[in-house]
CSV table of C-alpha atoms and ligand atoms in Angstrom, one decimal:
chain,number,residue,atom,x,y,z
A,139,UNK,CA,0.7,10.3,18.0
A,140,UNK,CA,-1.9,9.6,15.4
A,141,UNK,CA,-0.3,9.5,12.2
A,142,UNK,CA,-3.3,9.9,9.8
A,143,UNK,CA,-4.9,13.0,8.8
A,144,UNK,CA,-8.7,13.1,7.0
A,145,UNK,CA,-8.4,15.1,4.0
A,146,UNK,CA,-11.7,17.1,3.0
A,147,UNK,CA,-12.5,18.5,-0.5
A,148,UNK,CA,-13.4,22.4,-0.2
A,149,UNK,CA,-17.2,21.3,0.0
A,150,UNK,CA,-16.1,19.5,3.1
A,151,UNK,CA,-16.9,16.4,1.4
A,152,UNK,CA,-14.3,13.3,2.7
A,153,UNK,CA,-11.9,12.8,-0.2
A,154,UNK,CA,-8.7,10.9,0.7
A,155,UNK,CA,-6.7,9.9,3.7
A,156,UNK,CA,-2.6,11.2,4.2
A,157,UNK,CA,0.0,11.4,7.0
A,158,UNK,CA,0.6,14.3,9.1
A,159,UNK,CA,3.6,15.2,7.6
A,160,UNK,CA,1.4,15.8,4.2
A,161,UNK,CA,-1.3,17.1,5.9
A,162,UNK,CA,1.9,20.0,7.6
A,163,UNK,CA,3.0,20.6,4.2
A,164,UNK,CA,-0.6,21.3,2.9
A,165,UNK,CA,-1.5,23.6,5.2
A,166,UNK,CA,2.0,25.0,5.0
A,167,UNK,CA,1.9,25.7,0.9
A,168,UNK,CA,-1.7,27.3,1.9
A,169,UNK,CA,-3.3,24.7,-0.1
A,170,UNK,CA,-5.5,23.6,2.6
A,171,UNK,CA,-6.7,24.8,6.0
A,172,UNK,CA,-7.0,22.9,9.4
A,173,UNK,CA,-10.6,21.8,10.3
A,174,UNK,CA,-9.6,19.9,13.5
A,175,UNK,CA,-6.8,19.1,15.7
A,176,UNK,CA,-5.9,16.6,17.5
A,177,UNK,CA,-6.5,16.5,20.5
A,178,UNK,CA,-4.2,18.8,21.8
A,179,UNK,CA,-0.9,16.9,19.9
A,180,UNK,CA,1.5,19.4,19.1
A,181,UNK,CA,4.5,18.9,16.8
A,182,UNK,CA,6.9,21.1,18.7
A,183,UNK,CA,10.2,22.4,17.0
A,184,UNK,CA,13.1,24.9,18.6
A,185,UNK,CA,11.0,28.0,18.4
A,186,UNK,CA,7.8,27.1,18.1
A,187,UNK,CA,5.0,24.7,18.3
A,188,UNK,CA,2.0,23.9,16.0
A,189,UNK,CA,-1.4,21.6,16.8
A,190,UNK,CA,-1.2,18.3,14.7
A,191,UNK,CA,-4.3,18.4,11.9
A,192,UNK,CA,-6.6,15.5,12.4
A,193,UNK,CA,-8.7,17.0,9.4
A,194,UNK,CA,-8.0,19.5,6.9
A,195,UNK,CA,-9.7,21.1,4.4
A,196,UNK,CA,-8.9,22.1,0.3
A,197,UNK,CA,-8.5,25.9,0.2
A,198,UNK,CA,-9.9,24.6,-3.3
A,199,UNK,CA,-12.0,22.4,-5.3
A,200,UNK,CA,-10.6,19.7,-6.6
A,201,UNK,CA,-12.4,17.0,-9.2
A,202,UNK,CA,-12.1,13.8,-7.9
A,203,UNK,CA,-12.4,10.8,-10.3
A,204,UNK,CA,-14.2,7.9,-9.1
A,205,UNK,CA,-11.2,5.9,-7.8
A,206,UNK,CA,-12.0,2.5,-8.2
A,207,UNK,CA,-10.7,0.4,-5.3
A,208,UNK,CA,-8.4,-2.2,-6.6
A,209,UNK,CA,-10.0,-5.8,-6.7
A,210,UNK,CA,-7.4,-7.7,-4.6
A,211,UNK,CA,-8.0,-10.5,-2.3
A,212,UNK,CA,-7.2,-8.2,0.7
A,213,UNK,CA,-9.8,-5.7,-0.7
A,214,UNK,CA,-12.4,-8.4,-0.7
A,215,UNK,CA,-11.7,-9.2,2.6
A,216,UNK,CA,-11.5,-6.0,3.9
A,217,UNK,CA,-14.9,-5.4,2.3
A,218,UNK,CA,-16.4,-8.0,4.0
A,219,UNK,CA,-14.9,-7.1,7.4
A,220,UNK,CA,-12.5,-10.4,7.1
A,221,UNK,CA,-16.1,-12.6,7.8
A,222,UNK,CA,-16.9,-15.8,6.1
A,223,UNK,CA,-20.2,-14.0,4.4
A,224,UNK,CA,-21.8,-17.7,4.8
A,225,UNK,CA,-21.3,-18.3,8.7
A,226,UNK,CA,-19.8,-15.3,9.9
A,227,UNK,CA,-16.7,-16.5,11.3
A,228,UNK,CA,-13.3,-15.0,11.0
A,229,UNK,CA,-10.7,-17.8,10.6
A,230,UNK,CA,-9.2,-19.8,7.5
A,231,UNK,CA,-10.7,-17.3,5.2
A,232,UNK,CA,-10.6,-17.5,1.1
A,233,UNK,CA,-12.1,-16.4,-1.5
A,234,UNK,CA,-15.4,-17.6,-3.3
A,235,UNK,CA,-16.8,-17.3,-6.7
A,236,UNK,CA,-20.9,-16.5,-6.1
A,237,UNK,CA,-21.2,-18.3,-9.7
A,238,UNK,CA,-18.1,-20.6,-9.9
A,239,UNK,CA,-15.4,-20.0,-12.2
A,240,UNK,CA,-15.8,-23.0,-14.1
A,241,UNK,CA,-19.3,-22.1,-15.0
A,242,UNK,CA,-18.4,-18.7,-16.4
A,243,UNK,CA,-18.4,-17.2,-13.2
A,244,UNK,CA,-16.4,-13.7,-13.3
A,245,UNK,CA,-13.5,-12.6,-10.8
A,246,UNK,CA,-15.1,-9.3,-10.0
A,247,UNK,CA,-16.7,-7.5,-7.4
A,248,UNK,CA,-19.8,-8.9,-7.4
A,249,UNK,CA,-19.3,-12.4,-7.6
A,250,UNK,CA,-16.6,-12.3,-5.0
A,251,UNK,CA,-17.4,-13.2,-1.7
A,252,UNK,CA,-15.0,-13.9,1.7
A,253,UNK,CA,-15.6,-17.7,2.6
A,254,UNK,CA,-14.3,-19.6,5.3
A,255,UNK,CA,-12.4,-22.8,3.8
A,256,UNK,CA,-15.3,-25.2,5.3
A,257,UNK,CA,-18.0,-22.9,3.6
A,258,UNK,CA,-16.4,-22.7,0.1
A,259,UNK,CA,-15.6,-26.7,0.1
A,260,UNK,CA,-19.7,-27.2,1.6
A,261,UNK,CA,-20.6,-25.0,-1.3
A,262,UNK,CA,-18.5,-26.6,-4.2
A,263,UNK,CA,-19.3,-26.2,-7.6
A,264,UNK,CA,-22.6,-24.8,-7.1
A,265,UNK,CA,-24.2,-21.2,-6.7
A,266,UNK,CA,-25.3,-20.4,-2.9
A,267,UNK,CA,-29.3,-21.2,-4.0
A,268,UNK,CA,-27.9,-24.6,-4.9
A,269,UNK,CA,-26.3,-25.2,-1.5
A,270,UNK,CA,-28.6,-23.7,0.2
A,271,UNK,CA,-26.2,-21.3,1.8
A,272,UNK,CA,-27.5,-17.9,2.8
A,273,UNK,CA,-25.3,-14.7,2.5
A,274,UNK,CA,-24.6,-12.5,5.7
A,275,UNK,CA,-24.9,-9.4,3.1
A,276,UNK,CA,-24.7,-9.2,-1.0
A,277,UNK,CA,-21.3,-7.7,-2.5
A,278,UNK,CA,-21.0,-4.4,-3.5
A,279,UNK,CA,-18.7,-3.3,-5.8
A,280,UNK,CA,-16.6,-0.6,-2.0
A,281,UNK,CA,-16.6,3.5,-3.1
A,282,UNK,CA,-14.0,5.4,-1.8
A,283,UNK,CA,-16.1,6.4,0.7
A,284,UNK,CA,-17.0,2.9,2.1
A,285,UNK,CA,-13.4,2.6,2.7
A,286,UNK,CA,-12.5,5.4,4.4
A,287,UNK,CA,-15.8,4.8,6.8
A,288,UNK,CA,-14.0,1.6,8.4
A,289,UNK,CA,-11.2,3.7,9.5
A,290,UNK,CA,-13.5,4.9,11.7
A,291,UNK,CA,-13.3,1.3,13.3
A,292,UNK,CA,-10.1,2.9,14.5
A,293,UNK,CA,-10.5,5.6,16.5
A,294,UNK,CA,-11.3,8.6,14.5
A,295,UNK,CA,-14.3,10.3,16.6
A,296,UNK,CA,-13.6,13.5,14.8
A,297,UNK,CA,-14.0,12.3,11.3
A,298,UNK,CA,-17.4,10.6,11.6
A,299,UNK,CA,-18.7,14.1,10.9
A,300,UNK,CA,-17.0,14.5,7.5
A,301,UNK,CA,-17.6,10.5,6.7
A,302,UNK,CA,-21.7,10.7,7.3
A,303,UNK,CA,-22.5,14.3,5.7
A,304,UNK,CA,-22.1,13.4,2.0
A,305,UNK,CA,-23.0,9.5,0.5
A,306,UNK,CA,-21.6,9.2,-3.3
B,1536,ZN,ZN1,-18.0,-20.1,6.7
């Protein structure tokens, strides 16, 4: 059974991921309406049985706040799809300062970048320019949005609709 449920603001805008069991008592408390189902799950009980939400909708319109994604090392990597952003490879990853720390460079979005251990130790104490290493993609400071887009890596056919209508 898929357990996650793609949670749409009442302008069917994408705003937040939750379980099923959230999603049930949503719909239950009338405070949102099922968009689609999955296919054909139902959560049966002894006298009834009800289709399991894959997306629901907000019955109403709720003000979302830009929520910042937390800057963690995981975040980074996930951001960067766990790729060395220098040669593209997946294994002994780490984290690189763009500008290096110990020339003022900041621990933020921006100047993060996912580096394989070789890369980052190639690159040393200088910028990319001055090693003559080429990033795969610049950083981006990841929107909601962005993150809920590579759970379609998964396999949520159904919520590529809601994820490609609206780009905040
Ligand atoms: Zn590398």
């Amino acid at each position: 059974m898929r357990d996650k449920v793609l949670i749409l603001n009442q302008d069917f805008s994408a705003i937040a991921i939750c379980t099923v069991h959230k999603a049930f008592l949503l719909v239950y408390l009338q405070k949102a309406e099922m968009v689609s189902k999955a296919n054909g799950a139902v959560l049966r009980t002894v006298s009834a049985s009800f289709p399991i939400p894959s997306v629901i909708r907000l019955q109403r319109y709720v003000k979302v706040p830009y929520y910042g994604i937390a800057l963690s090392r995981h975040n980074v990597l996930r951001r960067d799809n766990f790729l060395c952003q220098y040669c593209g490879t997946n294994k002994n990853l780490t984290l690189d300062h763009l500008l290096p720390r110990s020339r003022g460079g900041e621990t933020n979005w921006l100047n993060l970048v996912t580096a394989c251990s070789r890369c980052n130790s190639r690159k040393g104490d200088r910028t990319p320019e001055e090693a003559g290493l080429k990033l795969l993609r610049k950083p981006s400071k990841p929107s909601l949005l962005t993150f809920l887009q590579l759970h379609l890596n998964t396999n949520n056919e159904d919520w590529s609709l809601y994820l490609n209508v609206k780009n905040k």
